Coordinates of C-alpha atoms in Angstrom, one line a residue:
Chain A
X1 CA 71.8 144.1 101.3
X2 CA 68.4 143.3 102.6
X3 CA 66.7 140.1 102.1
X4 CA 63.2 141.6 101.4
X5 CA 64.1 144.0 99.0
X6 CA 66.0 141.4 96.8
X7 CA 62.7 138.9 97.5
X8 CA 60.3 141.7 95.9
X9 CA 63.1 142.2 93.0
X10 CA 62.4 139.0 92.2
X11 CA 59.1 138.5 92.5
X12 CA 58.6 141.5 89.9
X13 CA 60.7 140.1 87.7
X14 CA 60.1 136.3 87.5
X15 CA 56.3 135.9 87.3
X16 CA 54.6 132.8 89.1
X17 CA 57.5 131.9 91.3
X18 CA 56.7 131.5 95.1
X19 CA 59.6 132.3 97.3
X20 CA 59.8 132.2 101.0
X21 CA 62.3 133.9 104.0
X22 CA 63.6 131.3 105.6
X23 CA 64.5 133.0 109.3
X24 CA 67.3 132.4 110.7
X25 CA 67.4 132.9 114.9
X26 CA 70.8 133.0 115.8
X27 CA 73.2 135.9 116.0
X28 CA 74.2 135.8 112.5
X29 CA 70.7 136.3 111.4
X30 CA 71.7 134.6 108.1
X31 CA 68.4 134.3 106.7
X32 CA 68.0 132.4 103.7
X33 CA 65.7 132.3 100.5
X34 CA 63.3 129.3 99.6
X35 CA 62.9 129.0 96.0
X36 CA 60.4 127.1 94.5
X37 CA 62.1 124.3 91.8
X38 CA 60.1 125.2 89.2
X39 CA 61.1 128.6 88.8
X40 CA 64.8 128.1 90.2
X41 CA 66.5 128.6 87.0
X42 CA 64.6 131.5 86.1
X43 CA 65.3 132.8 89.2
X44 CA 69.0 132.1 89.4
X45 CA 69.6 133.7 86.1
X46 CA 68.0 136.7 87.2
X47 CA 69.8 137.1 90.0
X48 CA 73.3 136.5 88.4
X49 CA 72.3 139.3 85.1
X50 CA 69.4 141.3 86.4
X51 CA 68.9 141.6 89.8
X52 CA 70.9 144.8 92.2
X53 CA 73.7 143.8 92.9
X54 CA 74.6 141.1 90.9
X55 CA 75.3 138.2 92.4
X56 CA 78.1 136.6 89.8
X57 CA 79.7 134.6 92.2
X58 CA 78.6 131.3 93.5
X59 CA 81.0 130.3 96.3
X60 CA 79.4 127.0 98.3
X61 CA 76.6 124.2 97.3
X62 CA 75.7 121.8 100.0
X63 CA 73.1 119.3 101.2
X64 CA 71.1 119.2 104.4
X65 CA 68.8 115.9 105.0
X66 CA 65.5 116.5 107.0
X67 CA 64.6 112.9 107.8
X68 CA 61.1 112.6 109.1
X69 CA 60.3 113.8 112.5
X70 CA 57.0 113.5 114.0
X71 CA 56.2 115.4 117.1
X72 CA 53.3 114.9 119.0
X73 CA 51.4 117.7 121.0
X74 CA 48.8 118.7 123.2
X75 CA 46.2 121.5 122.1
X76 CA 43.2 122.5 123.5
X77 CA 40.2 122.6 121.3
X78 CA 36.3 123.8 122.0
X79 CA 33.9 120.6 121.0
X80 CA 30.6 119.9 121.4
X81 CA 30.1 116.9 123.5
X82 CA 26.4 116.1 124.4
X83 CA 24.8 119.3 122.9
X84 CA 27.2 120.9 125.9
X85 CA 30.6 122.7 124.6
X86 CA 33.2 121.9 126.6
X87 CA 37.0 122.7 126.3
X88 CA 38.9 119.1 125.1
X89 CA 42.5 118.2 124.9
X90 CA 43.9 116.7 122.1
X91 CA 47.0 114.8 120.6
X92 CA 47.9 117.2 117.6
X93 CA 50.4 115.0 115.8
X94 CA 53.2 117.5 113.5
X95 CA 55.4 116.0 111.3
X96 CA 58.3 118.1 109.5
X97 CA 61.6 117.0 107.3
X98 CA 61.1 113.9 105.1
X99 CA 62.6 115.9 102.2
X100 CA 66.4 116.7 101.0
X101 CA 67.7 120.3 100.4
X102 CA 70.2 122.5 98.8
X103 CA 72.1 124.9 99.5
X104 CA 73.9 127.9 97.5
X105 CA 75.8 130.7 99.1
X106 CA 75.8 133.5 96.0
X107 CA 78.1 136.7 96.4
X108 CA 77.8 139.7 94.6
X109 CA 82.2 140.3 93.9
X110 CA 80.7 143.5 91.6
X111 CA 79.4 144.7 94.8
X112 CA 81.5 143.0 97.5
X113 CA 78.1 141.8 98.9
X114 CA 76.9 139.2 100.2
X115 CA 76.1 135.9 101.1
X116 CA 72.7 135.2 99.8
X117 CA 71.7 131.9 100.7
X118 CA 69.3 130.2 98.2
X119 CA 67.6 126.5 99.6
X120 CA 65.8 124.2 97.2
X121 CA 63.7 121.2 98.9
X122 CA 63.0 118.1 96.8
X123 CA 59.7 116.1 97.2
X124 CA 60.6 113.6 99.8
X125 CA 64.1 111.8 100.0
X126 CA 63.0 108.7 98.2
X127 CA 61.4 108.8 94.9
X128 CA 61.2 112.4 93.9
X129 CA 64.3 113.7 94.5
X130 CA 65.2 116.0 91.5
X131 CA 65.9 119.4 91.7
X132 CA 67.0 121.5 88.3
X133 CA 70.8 122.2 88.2
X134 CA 72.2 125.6 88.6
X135 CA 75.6 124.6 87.0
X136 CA 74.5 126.6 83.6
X137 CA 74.0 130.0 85.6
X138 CA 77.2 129.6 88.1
X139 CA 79.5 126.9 86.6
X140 CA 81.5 127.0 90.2
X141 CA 78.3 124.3 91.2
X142 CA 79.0 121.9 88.6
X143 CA 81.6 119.9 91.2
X144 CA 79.6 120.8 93.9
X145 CA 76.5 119.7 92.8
X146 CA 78.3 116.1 92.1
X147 CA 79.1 115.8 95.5
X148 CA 75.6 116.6 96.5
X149 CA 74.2 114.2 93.8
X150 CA 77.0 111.7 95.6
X151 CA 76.6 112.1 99.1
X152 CA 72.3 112.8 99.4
X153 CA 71.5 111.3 96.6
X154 CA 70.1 114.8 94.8
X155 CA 69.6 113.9 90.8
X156 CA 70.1 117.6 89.6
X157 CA 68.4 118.0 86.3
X158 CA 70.3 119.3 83.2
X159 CA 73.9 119.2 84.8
X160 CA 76.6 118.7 82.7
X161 CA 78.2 115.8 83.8
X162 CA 76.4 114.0 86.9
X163 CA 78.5 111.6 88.4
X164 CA 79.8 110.3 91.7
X165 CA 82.4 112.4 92.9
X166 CA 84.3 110.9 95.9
X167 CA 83.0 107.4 96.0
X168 CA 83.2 105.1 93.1
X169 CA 80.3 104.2 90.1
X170 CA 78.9 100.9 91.4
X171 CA 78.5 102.7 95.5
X172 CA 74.6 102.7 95.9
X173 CA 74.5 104.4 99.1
X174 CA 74.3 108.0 99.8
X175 CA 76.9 108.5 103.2
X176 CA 75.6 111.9 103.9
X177 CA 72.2 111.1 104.9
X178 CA 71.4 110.3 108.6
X179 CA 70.0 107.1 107.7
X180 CA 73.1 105.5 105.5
X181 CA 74.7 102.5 107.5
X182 CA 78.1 101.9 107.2
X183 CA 79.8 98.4 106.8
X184 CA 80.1 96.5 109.8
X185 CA 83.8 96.6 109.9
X186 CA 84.6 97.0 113.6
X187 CA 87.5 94.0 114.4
X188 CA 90.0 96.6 115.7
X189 CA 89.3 99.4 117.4
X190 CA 92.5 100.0 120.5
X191 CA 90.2 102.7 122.3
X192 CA 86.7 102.2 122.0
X193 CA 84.4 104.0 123.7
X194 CA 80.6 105.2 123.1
X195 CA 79.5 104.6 119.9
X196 CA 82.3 103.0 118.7
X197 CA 82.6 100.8 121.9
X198 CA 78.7 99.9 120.7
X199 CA 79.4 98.7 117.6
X200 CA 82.5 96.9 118.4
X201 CA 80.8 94.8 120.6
X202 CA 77.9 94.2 118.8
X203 CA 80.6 93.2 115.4
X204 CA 82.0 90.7 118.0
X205 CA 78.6 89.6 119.3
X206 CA 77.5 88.8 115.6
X207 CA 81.4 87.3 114.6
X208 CA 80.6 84.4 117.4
X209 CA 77.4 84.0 116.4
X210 CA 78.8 83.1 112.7
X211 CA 81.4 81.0 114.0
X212 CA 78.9 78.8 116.7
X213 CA 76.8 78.2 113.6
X214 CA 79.5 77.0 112.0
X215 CA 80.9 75.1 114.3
X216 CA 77.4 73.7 115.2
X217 CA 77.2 72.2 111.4
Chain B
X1 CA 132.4 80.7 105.6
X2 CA 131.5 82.0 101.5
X3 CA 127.5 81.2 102.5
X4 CA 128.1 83.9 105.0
X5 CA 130.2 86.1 102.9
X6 CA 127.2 86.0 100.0
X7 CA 125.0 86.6 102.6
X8 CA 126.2 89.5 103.7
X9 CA 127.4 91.0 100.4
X10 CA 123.5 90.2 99.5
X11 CA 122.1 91.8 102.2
X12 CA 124.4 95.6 101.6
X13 CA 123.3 95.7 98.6
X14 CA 120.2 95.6 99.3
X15 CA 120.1 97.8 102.1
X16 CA 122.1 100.2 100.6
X17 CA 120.2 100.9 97.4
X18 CA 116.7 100.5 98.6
X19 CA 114.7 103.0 95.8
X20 CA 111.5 104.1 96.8
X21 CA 108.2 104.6 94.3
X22 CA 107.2 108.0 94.0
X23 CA 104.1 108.1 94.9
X24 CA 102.2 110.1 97.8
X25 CA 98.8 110.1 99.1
X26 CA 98.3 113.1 101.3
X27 CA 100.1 115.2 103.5
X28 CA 102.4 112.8 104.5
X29 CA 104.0 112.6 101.5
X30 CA 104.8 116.6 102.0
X31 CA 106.9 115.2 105.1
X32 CA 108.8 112.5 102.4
X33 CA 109.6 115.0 100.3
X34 CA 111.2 117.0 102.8
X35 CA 112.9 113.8 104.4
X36 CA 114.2 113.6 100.6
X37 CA 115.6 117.2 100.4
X38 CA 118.9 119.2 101.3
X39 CA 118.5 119.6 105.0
X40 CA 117.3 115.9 105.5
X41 CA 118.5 113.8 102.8
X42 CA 117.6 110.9 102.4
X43 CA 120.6 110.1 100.1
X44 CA 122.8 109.3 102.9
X45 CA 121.3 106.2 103.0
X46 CA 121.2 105.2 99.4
X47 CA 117.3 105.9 98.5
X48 CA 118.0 109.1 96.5
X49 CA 116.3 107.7 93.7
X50 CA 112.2 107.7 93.6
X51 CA 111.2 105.5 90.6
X52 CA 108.3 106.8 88.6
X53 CA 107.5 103.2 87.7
X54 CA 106.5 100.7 90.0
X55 CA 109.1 97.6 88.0
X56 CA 112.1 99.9 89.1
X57 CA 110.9 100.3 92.5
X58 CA 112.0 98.3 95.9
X59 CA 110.3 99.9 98.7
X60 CA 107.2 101.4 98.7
X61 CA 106.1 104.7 101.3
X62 CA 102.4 104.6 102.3
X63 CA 102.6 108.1 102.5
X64 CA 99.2 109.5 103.4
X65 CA 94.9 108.5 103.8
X66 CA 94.2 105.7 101.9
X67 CA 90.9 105.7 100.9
X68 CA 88.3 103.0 99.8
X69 CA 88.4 104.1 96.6
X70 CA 92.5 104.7 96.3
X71 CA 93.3 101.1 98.1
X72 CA 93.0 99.1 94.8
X73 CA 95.4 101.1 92.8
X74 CA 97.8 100.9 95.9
X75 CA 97.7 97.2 95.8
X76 CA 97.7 96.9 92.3
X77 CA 101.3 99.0 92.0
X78 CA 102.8 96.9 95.1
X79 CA 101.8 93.7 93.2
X80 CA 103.3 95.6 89.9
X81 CA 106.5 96.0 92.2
X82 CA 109.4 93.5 92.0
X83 CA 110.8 91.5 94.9
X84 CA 112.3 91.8 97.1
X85 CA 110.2 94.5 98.1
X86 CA 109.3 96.5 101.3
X87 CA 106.7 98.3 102.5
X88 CA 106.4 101.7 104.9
X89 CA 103.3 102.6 106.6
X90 CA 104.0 106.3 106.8
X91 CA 101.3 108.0 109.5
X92 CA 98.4 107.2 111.2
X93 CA 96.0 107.1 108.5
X94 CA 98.0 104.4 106.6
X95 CA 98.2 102.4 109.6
X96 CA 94.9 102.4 111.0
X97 CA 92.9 105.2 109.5
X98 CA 93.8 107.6 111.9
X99 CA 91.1 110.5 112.3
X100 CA 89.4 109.3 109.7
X101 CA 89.1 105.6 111.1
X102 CA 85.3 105.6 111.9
X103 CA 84.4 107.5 108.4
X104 CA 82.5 105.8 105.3
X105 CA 85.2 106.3 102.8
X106 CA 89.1 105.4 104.6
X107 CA 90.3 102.3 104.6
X108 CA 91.4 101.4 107.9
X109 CA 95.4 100.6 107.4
X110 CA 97.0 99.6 104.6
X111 CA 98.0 96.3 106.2
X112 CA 94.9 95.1 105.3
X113 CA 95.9 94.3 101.9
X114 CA 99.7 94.2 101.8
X115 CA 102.2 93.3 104.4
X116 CA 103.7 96.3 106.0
X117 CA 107.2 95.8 107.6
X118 CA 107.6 99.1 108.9
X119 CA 104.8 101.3 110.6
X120 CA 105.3 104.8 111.4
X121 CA 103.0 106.5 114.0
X122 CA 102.8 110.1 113.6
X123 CA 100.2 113.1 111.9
X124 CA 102.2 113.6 109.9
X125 CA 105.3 112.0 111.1
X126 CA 108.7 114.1 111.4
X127 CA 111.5 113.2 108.8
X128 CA 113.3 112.0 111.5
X129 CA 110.8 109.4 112.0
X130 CA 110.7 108.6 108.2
X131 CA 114.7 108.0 108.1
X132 CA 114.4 106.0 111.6
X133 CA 111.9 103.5 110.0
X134 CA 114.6 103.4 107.0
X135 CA 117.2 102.6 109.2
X136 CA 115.0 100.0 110.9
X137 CA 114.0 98.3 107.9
X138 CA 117.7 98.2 106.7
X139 CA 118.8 96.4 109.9
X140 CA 115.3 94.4 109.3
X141 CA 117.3 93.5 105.8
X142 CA 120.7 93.2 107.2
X143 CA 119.7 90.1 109.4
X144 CA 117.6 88.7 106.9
X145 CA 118.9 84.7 106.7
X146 CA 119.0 83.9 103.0
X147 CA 118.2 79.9 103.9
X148 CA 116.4 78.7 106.5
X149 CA 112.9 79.2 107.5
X150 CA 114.1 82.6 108.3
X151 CA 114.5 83.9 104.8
X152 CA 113.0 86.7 103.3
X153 CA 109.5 86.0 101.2
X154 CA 110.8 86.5 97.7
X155 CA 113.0 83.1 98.0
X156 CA 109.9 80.9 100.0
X157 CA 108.6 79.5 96.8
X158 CA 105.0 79.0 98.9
X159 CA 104.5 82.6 99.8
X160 CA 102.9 84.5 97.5
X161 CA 104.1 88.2 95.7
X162 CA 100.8 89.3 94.6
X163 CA 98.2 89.8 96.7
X164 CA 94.7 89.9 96.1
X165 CA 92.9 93.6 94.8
X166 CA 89.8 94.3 96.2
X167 CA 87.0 95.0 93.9
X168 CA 84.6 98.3 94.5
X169 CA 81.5 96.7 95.9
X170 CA 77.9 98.2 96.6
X171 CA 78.6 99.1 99.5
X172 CA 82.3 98.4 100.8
X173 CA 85.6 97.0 98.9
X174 CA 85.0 93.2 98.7
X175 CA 87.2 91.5 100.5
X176 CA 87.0 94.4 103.2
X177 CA 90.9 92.6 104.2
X178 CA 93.0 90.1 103.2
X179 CA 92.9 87.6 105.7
X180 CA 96.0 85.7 104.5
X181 CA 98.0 88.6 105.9
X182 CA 95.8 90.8 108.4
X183 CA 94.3 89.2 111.9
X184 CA 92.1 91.4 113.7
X185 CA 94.7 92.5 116.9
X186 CA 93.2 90.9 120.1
X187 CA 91.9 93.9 122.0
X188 CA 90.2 93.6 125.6
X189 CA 87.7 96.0 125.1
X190 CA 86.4 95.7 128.3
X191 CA 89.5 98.0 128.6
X192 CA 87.4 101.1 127.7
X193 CA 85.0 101.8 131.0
X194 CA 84.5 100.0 133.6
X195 CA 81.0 99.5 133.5
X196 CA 81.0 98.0 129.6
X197 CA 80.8 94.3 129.3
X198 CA 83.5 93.6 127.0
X199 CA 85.5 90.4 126.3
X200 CA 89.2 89.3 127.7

């Protein structure tokens, strides 16, 4: 099964959509296939009934979050400085992430092929953070895709039945993402150390804080 | 002389039919039902019989992960329960979390809510351990005073039987503990590398 060969299948067969090989460097070489959202449905569908092989089998949906990273560095440009052109360094700032995506590992069982990994990215990972649902075309995702929805905080359009699967209703944070902070409930920890040793102290730090202000009333 | 004769009459028959709630949370309770079977049975010791219902049930086996969003029910079924009635923190995610102890969605021991008489390390612990912690917590019954300051909870009039369910907050069950029953251990944690400032 070649990557390429099932990226032109598509794009002959779903007009308009915009896909991109997403390599992959390690040994593996599991590359993976960008899909645009617009077009995802179409293009699922396609791959499940019309594309060769078949992929009828959707085995694993999962989130990544790409928080935003900004990474600064130097290039060196030709300018113009005092009718003279001169070769200048500059600060080229690159920022990358600031969006959620998903995952889908598709298998062909016709074929005993695969995995073909599909990736949507959603907008940023505030405000527009919908991406269409791919529980019609693989009904495996419908559970999935709750967890997703639960633990990044993906709203996947025309699902069934989007709720919170592992936490409860009235949860508003999404534990998943690397910016979620969890409670401060660090009063008994027998072996701290690192991180935990971190926030143990600082719990403390803030526990005496409460109690001096108290006691200072 | 007959104070002492009740007494003890009281207490066997306690200790000898102590039924347990069937109810398991993880993979713990795979180790109860083994410690209940043939080759360990748990019969010997008059807790054959797992109630269904939590009204027929004495003693109850925190068998397994409690999570945030499992602690209220747990709660709910001890305080459904009726006394006397014990408690067995089977495994190291029912005392303390265990592996899971610095994750979003565990609660971080049982005894945060109810009060535990026995706690059983262990992941998961061996049925031996399981019928060890029922032996201890029928000694813990057979020299139970039934006056005195000594005497078990169900016959102080001040202590309470229920205990308080925590709600599903935003973003943590509120209250995170009870703090009628559970006090933060005191830990040195200065304990943990030499070169930490931590507290005595």
């Amino acid at each position: 099964m070649n990557l390429e060969e099932i990226k032109s299948q598509i794009e002959a067969n779903v007009p308009g959509c915009s896909l991109e090989i997403l390599p992959n460097a390690s040994p593996s070489g599991q590359h993976s296939l960008l899909v645009d959202p617009e077009h995802a449905l179409t293009v699922a569908s396609f791959l499940r009934d019309g594309a060769s092989p078949h992929f009828d089998y959707c085995s694993n949906v999962t989130g990544i979050d790409w928080p935003l990273k900004e990474t600064s560095s130097k290039q060196k440009t030709k300018k113009i400085v005092d009718g003279v052109e001169k070769e200048v360094e500059e600060l080229v700032k690159i920022s990358t992430g600031n969006y959620l995506e998903v995952v889908y590992h598709l298998f062909s069982q016709e074929n005993r092929q695969g995995p073909l990994v599909l990736r949507m990215r959603t907008g940023d990972r505030a405000e527009r953070v919908h991406l269409p649902s791919l529980t019609p075309v693989w009904r495996s995702a419908e559970f999935q895709e709750r967890e997703v929805y639960d633990l990044f905080g993906i709203v996947f359009d025309g699902h069934p039945d989007l709720r919170r699967l592992l936490m409860w209703e009235d949860f508003t944070d999404h534990p998943m993402r690397k910016d979620y902070v969890d409670p401060d409930d660090y009063e008994y920890e027998p072996t701290a150390h690192d991180e935990v040793l971190r926030r143990t102290q600082a719990h403390y730090a803030a526990q005496e804080a409460l109690s001096g202000a108290e006691e200072a009333r | 002389m007959v104070a002492t004769s009740l007494q003890e009459l009281y207490n066997w028959g306690r200790k000898s039919s102590i039924w347990p709630l069937n109810f398991g949370l993880a993979c713990c309770a795979i180790e109860m039902i083994a410690t209940t079977m043939a080759r360990y049975d748990l019969a010997r010791f008059g807790a054959e019989v797992f109630r269904p219902s939590p009204r027929q049930a004495d003693l109850m086996i925190v068998a397994g992960t409690v999570t945030k969003k499992m602690a209220p029910q747990v709660v709910r079924l001890y305080n459904q329960m009726a006394e006397p009635k014990y408690v067995i923190s089977m495994g190291a995610c029912a005392i303390s979390g265990g592996p899971f102890k610095q994750g979003y969605n565990v609660l971080k021991g049982i005894d945060r809510y109810i009060p535990v008489d026995v706690f059983i390390p262990g992941c998961p612990p061996r049925p031996e351990a399981l019928l060890d912690a029922f032996l201890m917590l029928q000694r813990k019954i057979d020299e139970q005073q039934l006056t005195g300051p000594g005497r078990p909870r169900h016959l102080q009039e001040e202590q309470p039987s229920e205990f308080v369910v925590p709600q599903y907050g935003q973003h943590d069950l509120t209250p995170t503990r009870n703090d009628a029953i559970w006090h933060a251990p005191l830990v040195n944690i200065s304990n943990a590398g030499p070169n930490e400032s931590g507290r005595d």
